């Protein structure tokens, strides 16, 4: 899809489809009023006749509007003017995108940019409209033998801005929206792929393909033999039961000053989580193919970062493995030695994410990171605690936690901090090793997992995003969400802006 920003009056646009807002109850937005003045009050008459109340979710497609330069007018219900907040605007944008896709128009000019959203500027609205348009077009049908290809003739979207002064900012917002949406789509594709296709080897191949597409990226894949030599005993313990070889995938993006410390993103890449010997119940187990969504979000974010040419140093680390039962699989009670030297008693083989992450975290020490952020579908308990709207967030450095909360708010991909108090740590005591991989009861499961990871984060600023509730949708709309690519990309955009301010 092609996007452009344009200043100028809506009524003068020679476009295949003009997209305008209508407030509740039956009130035209300023842009719609401008068109109405040209077409002799035609829109006003329709509203008074009761054809569109202006409620959110409503829309009306008009053809041959008298005196108008455009082929069609798509009116979108926006609800009450004063009630338009972030959430409502996202709904309006999503609904407009879906309605627009259903028309036969090949291009459209959207004026929903004029709606005022509390605390948000024009650039935010443009970015959200671009992300919504891309989201509405997303399909995952590569494995259906008969594709019910919906006709999607739409090729170009023009976003209206008030004047020439807003053009440069608007174009930047479009570039950011397009890059984020492409990162989200990549993360969705990887998440949605079945676990017999999306194996650790496949993830490594996709990382290499990404590096071919974006020369600023370099990839290195550590194989099991390399990992044995390194001494990542915790990571390797997870893959023992699997026929698929584990990998530690490393992506280097170095476009910042040579001396600038890198931001390191670590993504959990469990391509299927059966639980291992601590086998999960059968119901819904197919969804454990999504247990690599942290890894997918790292690839998606590095894609966005590369497309935007951010002047930063970023490293992506993806420990990838499949957690299976089998004759060689880890047993409850096994003790392994992590790369850090700390020993771990594996009391539950289903708490495998923390085992692969802790070794990747120790590995990250060698790059002297500015910050390490891990992203993981780590605990069912996080869904119990927070539901499926925010990511769970933990960290050992308040400014880093704050930066991630702020980035999540800015990108509308929100995270919520949970406590990581010392008081919880004793829950991981083991009689036989330095620590156990799970606590003796189910209390605060998301926190206990974060406590475990924190023991491997002593040498850097670190934050942990538990995306168990946010990485995919269950039920009828089952599918990966591509989150938290928007949050992470925003975090990197903010770091780039910060570096620019300092220089
Ligand atoms: N991948 C799961 C976490 C998960 C479960 C995410 C369900 C989303 C939905 C993780 O590896 C896991 O199994 N965690 C256990 C930890 C427990 C054994 C302490 C869990 O959450 O039950
Ligand atoms: Mn598990
Ligand atoms: Zn898991």
Coordinates of C-alpha atoms and ligand atoms in Angstrom, one line a residue:
X1 CA 0.0 0.0 0.0
X2 CA 1.2 3.5 -0.8
X3 CA 0.6 6.4 1.6
X4 CA 0.9 10.1 1.2
X5 CA 0.0 13.2 3.1
X6 CA -1.6 16.1 1.5
X7 CA -2.8 19.6 2.6
X8 CA -5.8 21.2 1.0
X9 CA -9.6 21.2 1.2
X10 CA -11.5 18.0 1.2
X11 CA -14.1 19.2 -1.2
X12 CA -11.5 19.9 -3.8
X13 CA -10.0 16.4 -3.8
X14 CA -10.4 14.4 -7.0
X15 CA -10.3 11.1 -5.3
X16 CA -12.0 7.7 -5.7
X17 CA -13.2 7.9 -2.1
X18 CA -13.3 10.7 0.4
X19 CA -13.4 9.4 4.0
X20 CA -15.1 11.8 6.5
X21 CA -16.3 11.7 10.0
X22 CA -19.8 12.2 11.5
X23 CA -20.3 12.8 15.2
X24 CA -23.1 11.6 17.2
X25 CA -25.9 12.7 17.0
X26 CA -26.0 13.4 13.3
X27 CA -23.4 16.2 13.2
X28 CA -20.9 16.7 10.5
X29 CA -17.2 17.1 11.3
X30 CA -15.6 20.3 9.9
X31 CA -14.2 18.5 6.8
X32 CA -17.6 17.0 6.1
X33 CA -19.2 20.4 6.5
X34 CA -16.8 21.8 3.9
X35 CA -18.0 19.2 1.5
X36 CA -21.6 19.7 2.5
X37 CA -21.3 23.4 1.6
X38 CA -20.3 22.5 -1.9
X39 CA -22.9 19.9 -2.5
X40 CA -25.8 22.1 -1.5
X41 CA -26.4 20.5 1.9
X42 CA -26.8 17.0 0.5
X43 CA -25.0 15.3 3.5
X44 CA -26.9 17.4 6.0
X45 CA -30.2 16.2 4.5
X46 CA -29.2 12.6 4.7
X47 CA -28.3 12.9 8.3
X48 CA -31.6 14.7 9.1
X49 CA -33.5 11.9 7.4
X50 CA -31.9 9.6 9.9
X51 CA -29.6 7.6 7.6
X52 CA -26.6 7.9 9.9
X53 CA -26.7 8.6 13.6
X54 CA -22.9 8.9 13.9
X55 CA -22.4 6.1 16.4
X56 CA -19.1 4.4 16.5
X57 CA -19.2 1.4 14.2
X58 CA -21.6 2.9 11.8
X59 CA -20.7 3.9 8.2
X60 CA -22.4 5.0 5.0
X61 CA -21.1 4.8 1.5
X62 CA -22.4 7.4 -0.9
X63 CA -22.0 7.6 -4.7
X64 CA -22.4 10.5 -7.1
X65 CA -22.7 13.2 -4.4
X66 CA -23.9 16.3 -6.3
X67 CA -21.1 18.8 -7.3
X68 CA -18.4 16.7 -5.5
X69 CA -15.1 16.1 -7.2
X70 CA -14.8 12.6 -5.7
X71 CA -16.3 9.3 -6.9
X72 CA -17.5 8.2 -3.5
X73 CA -17.9 9.5 0.0
X74 CA -17.5 7.2 3.0
X75 CA -19.0 8.6 6.1
X76 CA -17.7 7.1 9.4
X77 CA -19.5 7.3 12.7
X78 CA -17.2 8.8 15.3
X79 CA -19.5 8.9 18.4
X80 CA -19.7 12.0 20.6
X81 CA -17.0 14.6 19.8
X82 CA -15.9 15.0 23.4
X83 CA -15.6 11.3 24.0
X84 CA -12.9 10.6 21.4
X85 CA -9.9 9.2 23.3
X86 CA -7.1 6.9 22.2
X87 CA -9.2 3.8 22.3
X88 CA -12.1 5.3 20.5
X89 CA -9.8 6.7 17.8
X90 CA -8.3 3.3 17.3
X91 CA -11.7 1.8 16.8
X92 CA -12.8 4.5 14.4
X93 CA -9.5 4.0 12.4
X94 CA -10.0 0.2 12.3
X95 CA -13.6 0.5 11.3
X96 CA -12.8 3.0 8.5
X97 CA -10.1 0.8 7.2
X98 CA -12.4 -2.3 7.1
X99 CA -15.2 -0.3 5.4
X100 CA -12.8 1.2 2.9
X101 CA -11.4 -2.3 2.0
X102 CA -15.0 -3.3 1.2
X103 CA -15.5 -0.6 -1.4
X104 CA -14.2 -0.9 -5.0
X105 CA -12.1 2.3 -4.6
X106 CA -8.4 2.0 -5.7
X107 CA -7.4 5.0 -3.7
X108 CA -8.8 7.2 -0.9
X109 CA -8.4 10.5 0.9
X110 CA -8.9 10.2 4.6
X111 CA -9.8 13.2 6.8
X112 CA -10.2 11.5 10.1
X113 CA -6.9 13.2 10.9
X114 CA -9.0 16.2 11.9
X115 CA -10.7 14.5 14.9
X116 CA -9.4 15.9 18.1
X117 CA -8.1 13.2 20.5
X118 CA -7.2 14.2 24.0
X119 CA -3.5 14.5 24.5
X120 CA -2.6 13.3 21.0
X121 CA -1.2 15.3 18.1
X122 CA -1.7 15.0 14.3
X123 CA 1.3 12.7 13.9
X124 CA 0.0 10.2 16.4
X125 CA -3.3 10.1 14.5
X126 CA -1.6 9.6 11.2
X127 CA 0.5 6.8 12.6
X128 CA -2.5 5.1 14.0
X129 CA -4.4 5.4 10.7
X130 CA -1.6 3.8 8.8
X131 CA -1.2 1.0 11.4
X132 CA -5.0 0.4 11.3
X133 CA -5.0 0.3 7.5
X134 CA -2.2 -2.3 7.4
X135 CA -3.9 -4.3 10.1
X136 CA -7.1 -4.5 8.2
X137 CA -5.3 -5.8 5.2
X138 CA -3.4 -8.5 7.1
X139 CA -4.3 -12.1 6.0
X140 CA -2.6 -15.4 7.0
X141 CA -3.8 -17.7 4.3
X142 CA -0.5 -19.1 2.9
X143 CA -1.4 -22.6 4.2
X144 CA -5.0 -22.7 2.9
X145 CA -5.3 -24.6 -0.4
X146 CA -8.2 -22.5 -1.5
X147 CA -7.7 -18.8 -0.8
X148 CA -10.9 -16.9 -0.5
X149 CA -9.0 -13.9 -1.8
X150 CA -11.1 -10.9 -0.8
X151 CA -11.0 -8.3 -3.5
X152 CA -8.7 -5.5 -2.2
X153 CA -8.4 -3.0 -4.9
X154 CA -7.2 -0.3 -2.6
X155 CA -3.7 0.8 -3.6
X156 CA -3.2 4.3 -2.2
X157 CA -4.2 6.2 0.9
X158 CA -3.9 9.9 1.2
X159 CA -4.0 11.4 4.7
X160 CA -5.3 15.0 4.9
X161 CA -3.5 17.5 7.0
X162 CA -4.6 21.1 7.6
X163 CA -1.7 23.0 6.0
X164 CA 1.7 22.8 4.3
X165 CA 3.4 23.3 7.7
X166 CA 2.2 19.9 8.8
X167 CA 3.5 18.0 5.7
X168 CA 7.0 17.1 6.9
X169 CA 5.9 15.8 10.3
X170 CA 3.0 13.9 8.6
X171 CA 5.4 12.2 6.2
X172 CA 7.6 11.2 9.1
X173 CA 4.6 9.8 10.9
X174 CA 3.7 7.8 7.8
X175 CA 7.2 6.4 7.5
X176 CA 7.1 5.3 11.1
X177 CA 3.6 3.8 10.8
X178 CA 4.6 1.8 7.7
X179 CA 7.8 0.5 9.3
X180 CA 6.0 -0.5 12.5
X181 CA 3.2 -2.2 10.6
X182 CA 5.7 -4.2 8.5
X183 CA 7.4 -5.3 11.7
X184 CA 4.1 -6.2 13.2
X185 CA 3.1 -8.2 10.1
X186 CA 6.4 -10.1 10.2
X187 CA 5.9 -10.9 13.9
X188 CA 2.3 -12.1 13.2
X189 CA 3.4 -14.3 10.3
X190 CA 6.1 -16.0 12.4
X191 CA 3.7 -16.5 15.3
X192 CA 0.9 -17.8 13.1
X193 CA 3.1 -20.4 11.3
X194 CA 2.5 -23.9 12.6
X195 CA 5.1 -25.5 14.9
X196 CA 6.1 -28.1 12.3
X197 CA 7.2 -25.3 10.0
X198 CA 8.4 -22.6 12.5
X199 CA 11.2 -24.6 14.2
X200 CA 14.4 -23.1 15.7
X201 CA 16.1 -23.8 12.4
X202 CA 13.4 -21.9 10.5
X203 CA 13.7 -18.9 12.8
X204 CA 17.4 -18.8 12.1
X205 CA 16.7 -18.9 8.4
X206 CA 14.2 -16.1 8.6
X207 CA 16.8 -14.0 10.6
X208 CA 19.3 -14.6 7.8
X209 CA 16.7 -13.7 5.2
X210 CA 16.0 -10.5 7.0
X211 CA 19.7 -9.7 7.0
X212 CA 19.8 -10.2 3.2
X213 CA 16.9 -7.7 2.9
X214 CA 18.5 -5.1 5.2
X215 CA 22.3 -5.0 4.8
X216 CA 22.6 -3.0 8.0
X217 CA 21.8 -6.3 9.8
X218 CA 24.3 -9.0 10.5
X219 CA 23.4 -12.5 11.7
X220 CA 25.3 -15.1 13.5
X221 CA 23.8 -18.5 14.5
X222 CA 25.3 -20.4 17.4
X223 CA 24.6 -24.2 17.0
X224 CA 24.3 -26.7 19.8
X225 CA 28.0 -27.6 19.5
X226 CA 28.9 -23.9 20.0
X227 CA 26.5 -23.7 22.9
X228 CA 28.1 -26.8 24.6
X229 CA 31.5 -25.1 24.3
X230 CA 30.1 -21.9 25.7
X231 CA 28.5 -23.7 28.6
X232 CA 24.8 -22.7 28.3
X233 CA 23.7 -25.7 30.3
X234 CA 20.3 -24.2 31.2
X235 CA 19.4 -23.4 27.6
X236 CA 20.6 -26.8 26.4
X237 CA 18.6 -28.6 29.0
X238 CA 15.4 -27.4 27.4
X239 CA 16.1 -28.9 23.9
X240 CA 17.2 -32.4 25.1
X241 CA 13.8 -34.0 24.4
X242 CA 13.5 -32.5 20.9
X243 CA 14.6 -33.8 17.5
X244 CA 14.9 -30.1 16.5
X245 CA 18.4 -28.6 17.2
X246 CA 18.4 -25.5 19.4
X247 CA 20.0 -22.3 18.2
X248 CA 21.1 -19.0 19.7
X249 CA 20.5 -16.4 17.0
X250 CA 22.3 -13.1 17.2
X251 CA 21.4 -10.1 15.0
X252 CA 23.7 -7.0 15.0
X253 CA 22.4 -3.7 13.9
X254 CA 25.2 -1.1 14.3
X255 CA 24.2 2.2 12.9
X256 CA 25.1 4.3 15.9
X257 CA 28.4 5.8 17.0
X258 CA 31.0 3.1 17.4
X259 CA 31.4 3.9 21.1
X260 CA 27.6 3.9 21.9
X261 CA 26.6 0.9 24.1
X262 CA 24.0 -1.3 22.4
X263 CA 20.4 -1.8 23.3
X264 CA 19.9 -5.6 23.6
X265 CA 16.6 -7.3 22.9
X266 CA 16.2 -10.9 23.9
X267 CA 13.2 -12.8 22.6
X268 CA 12.0 -16.2 23.9
X269 CA 11.9 -18.5 21.0
X270 CA 10.2 -21.7 22.2
X271 CA 8.8 -22.9 18.9
X272 CA 6.5 -25.3 20.7
X273 CA 6.0 -25.8 24.4
X274 CA 4.5 -29.2 25.4
X275 CA 5.7 -28.6 28.9
X276 CA 8.3 -31.4 28.5
X277 CA 8.1 -34.2 31.1
X278 CA 5.9 -31.9 33.2
X279 CA 3.5 -32.3 30.3
X280 CA 0.8 -29.7 29.8
X281 CA -2.9 -30.7 29.6
X282 CA -4.1 -31.3 26.0
X283 CA -6.8 -28.6 25.8
X284 CA -5.6 -25.6 23.9
X285 CA -2.1 -26.9 23.6
X286 CA -1.9 -25.9 19.9
X287 CA -1.6 -22.3 21.2
X288 CA 1.9 -23.2 22.5
X289 CA 3.1 -22.7 19.0
X290 CA 2.9 -19.0 19.9
X291 CA 5.6 -19.5 22.6
X292 CA 8.1 -18.0 20.2
X293 CA 6.3 -14.6 19.9
X294 CA 9.0 -12.9 21.9
X295 CA 11.5 -14.0 19.3
X296 CA 9.1 -12.8 16.5
X297 CA 8.8 -9.4 18.2
X298 CA 12.6 -9.0 18.2
X299 CA 12.8 -9.8 14.5
X300 CA 9.9 -7.4 13.8
X301 CA 11.4 -4.6 15.8
X302 CA 14.8 -5.0 14.1
X303 CA 13.0 -4.9 10.8
X304 CA 11.3 -1.6 11.7
X305 CA 14.5 -0.2 13.1
X306 CA 16.4 -1.1 9.9
X307 CA 13.7 0.3 7.7
X308 CA 13.8 3.6 9.7
X309 CA 17.6 3.7 9.6
X310 CA 17.7 4.6 13.3
X311 CA 21.2 5.8 14.3
X312 CA 21.5 3.3 17.1
X313 CA 23.3 0.2 18.0
X314 CA 20.9 -2.7 18.7
X315 CA 21.5 -6.4 19.2
X316 CA 18.8 -9.0 19.0
X317 CA 19.3 -12.3 20.8
X318 CA 17.0 -15.2 20.2
X319 CA 17.4 -18.4 22.2
X320 CA 15.4 -20.9 20.1
X321 CA 14.4 -24.4 21.2
X322 CA 11.5 -26.8 21.3
X323 CA 10.3 -28.1 24.6
X324 CA 9.4 -31.8 24.2
X325 CA 9.1 -34.9 26.4
X326 CA 11.3 -37.9 25.5
X327 CA 14.0 -40.3 26.6
X328 CA 16.6 -37.6 26.7
X329 CA 14.4 -34.8 28.1
X330 CA 15.1 -33.1 31.4
X331 CA 13.4 -34.6 34.4
X332 CA 12.0 -32.8 37.4
X333 CA 14.8 -32.8 39.9
X334 CA 17.6 -32.4 37.3
X335 CA 20.2 -29.9 38.2
X336 CA 21.9 -27.9 35.4
X337 CA 24.7 -25.3 35.4
X338 CA 23.8 -22.1 33.7
X339 CA 26.3 -20.0 31.6
X340 CA 26.6 -17.7 34.7
X341 CA 27.9 -20.6 36.7
X342 CA 24.8 -20.6 38.9
X343 CA 23.2 -24.0 39.3
X344 CA 19.4 -24.5 38.8
X345 CA 17.2 -27.3 40.1
X346 CA 14.6 -27.9 37.4
X347 CA 11.5 -28.7 39.5
X348 CA 9.2 -28.2 36.6
X349 CA 10.2 -28.7 33.0
X350 CA 7.3 -26.5 31.9
X351 CA 9.1 -23.4 33.3
X352 CA 11.5 -23.6 30.4
X353 CA 11.4 -20.0 29.1
X354 CA 13.4 -18.7 32.0
X355 CA 16.0 -21.4 31.4
X356 CA 16.7 -20.4 27.8
X357 CA 16.5 -16.7 28.7
X358 CA 18.9 -16.7 31.6
X359 CA 21.7 -18.0 29.5
X360 CA 21.0 -15.5 26.7
X361 CA 21.1 -12.8 29.4
X362 CA 24.5 -13.9 30.6
X363 CA 25.7 -14.1 27.0
X364 CA 24.5 -10.4 26.6
X365 CA 27.1 -9.3 29.3
X366 CA 29.9 -9.5 26.8
X367 CA 28.5 -6.6 24.7
X368 CA 28.4 -4.1 27.6
X369 CA 24.8 -3.2 26.9
X370 CA 23.2 0.2 27.7
X371 CA 20.1 -1.9 28.5
X372 CA 18.8 -5.4 28.1
X373 CA 15.1 -6.0 27.5
X374 CA 13.7 -9.5 27.3
X375 CA 10.4 -10.3 25.7
X376 CA 8.7 -13.6 26.6
X377 CA 5.4 -15.5 26.7
X378 CA 6.6 -16.5 30.1
X379 CA 3.7 -17.2 32.5
X380 CA 0.1 -18.1 32.4
X381 CA 0.0 -16.3 35.8
X382 CA 0.6 -13.0 34.0
X383 CA -2.7 -13.4 32.2
X384 CA -4.4 -14.1 35.6
X385 CA -2.8 -11.0 37.1
X386 CA -3.3 -8.5 34.3
X387 CA -5.7 -10.0 31.7
X388 CA -4.9 -9.6 28.0
X389 CA -4.6 -5.9 27.5
X390 CA -1.2 -4.8 29.0
X391 CA 2.1 -6.6 28.9
X392 CA 3.5 -7.4 32.3
X393 CA 6.6 -5.3 33.0
X394 CA 9.5 -5.7 35.5
X395 CA 12.9 -4.2 35.8
X396 CA 15.9 -3.5 38.0
X397 CA 16.4 0.2 36.9
X398 CA 13.4 2.6 37.3
X399 CA 14.4 4.9 34.4
X400 CA 14.3 2.0 32.0
X401 CA 11.0 0.8 33.3
X402 CA 9.6 4.3 33.0
X403 CA 11.0 4.6 29.4
X404 CA 9.1 1.4 28.5
X405 CA 5.9 2.5 30.1
X406 CA 6.1 5.8 28.2
X407 CA 6.9 4.1 24.9
X408 CA 4.0 1.8 25.4
X409 CA 1.6 4.7 26.1
X410 CA 2.9 6.6 23.1
X411 CA 2.5 3.6 20.7
X412 CA -0.7 2.5 22.4
X413 CA 0.9 -0.8 23.1
X414 CA 0.8 -0.6 26.8
X415 CA 2.7 -2.3 29.6
X416 CA 2.0 -2.3 33.3
X417 CA 4.7 -2.6 36.0
X418 CA 4.5 -5.4 38.6
X419 CA 6.7 -5.5 41.8
X420 CA 10.1 -7.2 41.8
X421 CA 10.7 -6.9 45.6
X422 CA 13.5 -8.7 47.3
X423 CA 10.8 -10.3 49.6
X424 CA 9.8 -12.6 46.8
X425 CA 13.2 -14.0 46.1
X426 CA 13.3 -16.6 48.9
X427 CA 10.5 -18.5 47.1
X428 CA 13.1 -19.8 44.7
X429 CA 15.3 -21.4 47.4
X430 CA 16.5 -24.9 46.6
X431 CA 17.9 -27.5 49.0
X432 CA 20.1 -28.9 46.3
X433 CA 21.2 -26.1 43.9
X434 CA 21.7 -22.3 43.9
X435 CA 18.0 -21.9 43.0
X436 CA 14.9 -23.7 41.8
X437 CA 13.3 -22.8 38.5
X438 CA 9.9 -22.5 40.1
X439 CA 8.6 -21.7 43.5
X440 CA 6.9 -24.2 45.7
X441 CA 3.4 -22.8 45.2
X442 CA 1.5 -20.9 42.5
X443 CA 1.5 -17.5 44.2
X444 CA 2.6 -14.5 42.1
X445 CA 3.8 -16.8 39.3
X446 CA 4.6 -13.9 36.9
X447 CA 6.7 -12.2 39.6
X448 CA 8.5 -15.4 40.6
X449 CA 9.5 -15.9 36.9
X450 CA 10.8 -12.3 36.8
X451 CA 12.7 -12.9 40.2
X452 CA 14.4 -15.9 38.6
X453 CA 15.5 -13.8 35.6
X454 CA 16.7 -10.9 37.8
X455 CA 19.4 -13.2 39.2
X456 CA 21.0 -13.1 35.8
X457 CA 20.7 -9.3 35.4
X458 CA 23.2 -8.1 38.0
X459 CA 25.6 -6.6 35.6
X460 CA 23.3 -4.4 33.5
X461 CA 20.1 -2.3 33.4
X462 CA 17.4 -4.8 32.6
X463 CA 13.7 -5.0 31.9
X464 CA 11.4 -8.0 31.3
X465 CA 8.1 -7.9 29.3
X466 CA 5.8 -10.9 30.0
X467 CA 3.7 -11.0 26.8
X468 CA 1.8 -14.2 27.7
X469 CA -1.5 -12.3 27.5
X470 CA -0.8 -10.0 24.7
X471 CA 1.2 -11.8 22.0
X472 CA -1.8 -13.6 20.5
X473 CA -5.6 -13.7 20.6
X474 CA -7.4 -16.9 21.6
X475 CA -10.9 -17.9 20.5
X476 CA -12.5 -17.2 17.2
X477 CA -10.1 -14.5 16.2
X478 CA -7.1 -16.8 17.1
X479 CA -3.9 -15.3 15.8
X480 CA -0.7 -13.5 16.7
X481 CA -1.0 -9.7 17.4
X482 CA 2.5 -8.6 16.5
X483 CA 2.8 -7.0 19.9
X484 CA 5.0 -5.5 21.4
X485 CA 6.7 -4.4 18.2
X486 CA 5.0 -1.0 18.4
X487 CA 6.2 -0.5 22.0
X488 CA 9.8 -1.6 21.3
X489 CA 10.1 0.4 18.1
X490 CA 8.8 3.5 19.9
X491 CA 11.4 2.8 22.7
X492 CA 14.1 2.8 20.1
X493 CA 12.8 5.9 18.3
X494 CA 12.9 7.6 21.8
X495 CA 16.5 6.5 22.3
X496 CA 17.4 7.9 18.9
X497 CA 15.8 11.2 19.7
X498 CA 17.5 11.3 23.0
X499 CA 20.9 10.7 21.4
X500 CA 20.2 13.5 18.9
X501 CA 19.3 15.9 21.7
X502 CA 22.6 15.2 23.5
X503 CA 24.8 15.8 20.4
Ligands
LIG1 N1 4.8 -20.7 27.7 C1 4.3 -20.9 29.0 C2 3.5 -19.7 29.5 C3 2.1 -19.5 29.0 C4 1.1 -20.4 29.3 C5 1.9 -18.5 28.1 C6 -0.2 -20.2 28.8 C7 0.6 -18.2 27.6 C8 -0.4 -19.1 28.0 C9 5.5 -21.2 30.0 O1 6.5 -21.8 29.4 C10 4.9 -22.0 31.1 O2 4.5 -23.1 30.8 N2 4.9 -21.4 32.3 C11 4.3 -22.1 33.4 C12 5.2 -21.8 34.6 C13 4.9 -22.7 35.8 C14 5.3 -24.1 35.5 C15 5.6 -22.1 37.0 C16 2.9 -21.7 33.6 O3 2.6 -20.5 33.4 O4 2.1 -22.5 33.9
LIG2 MN1 6.3 -23.9 29.6
LIG3 ZN1 6.8 -21.7 27.4

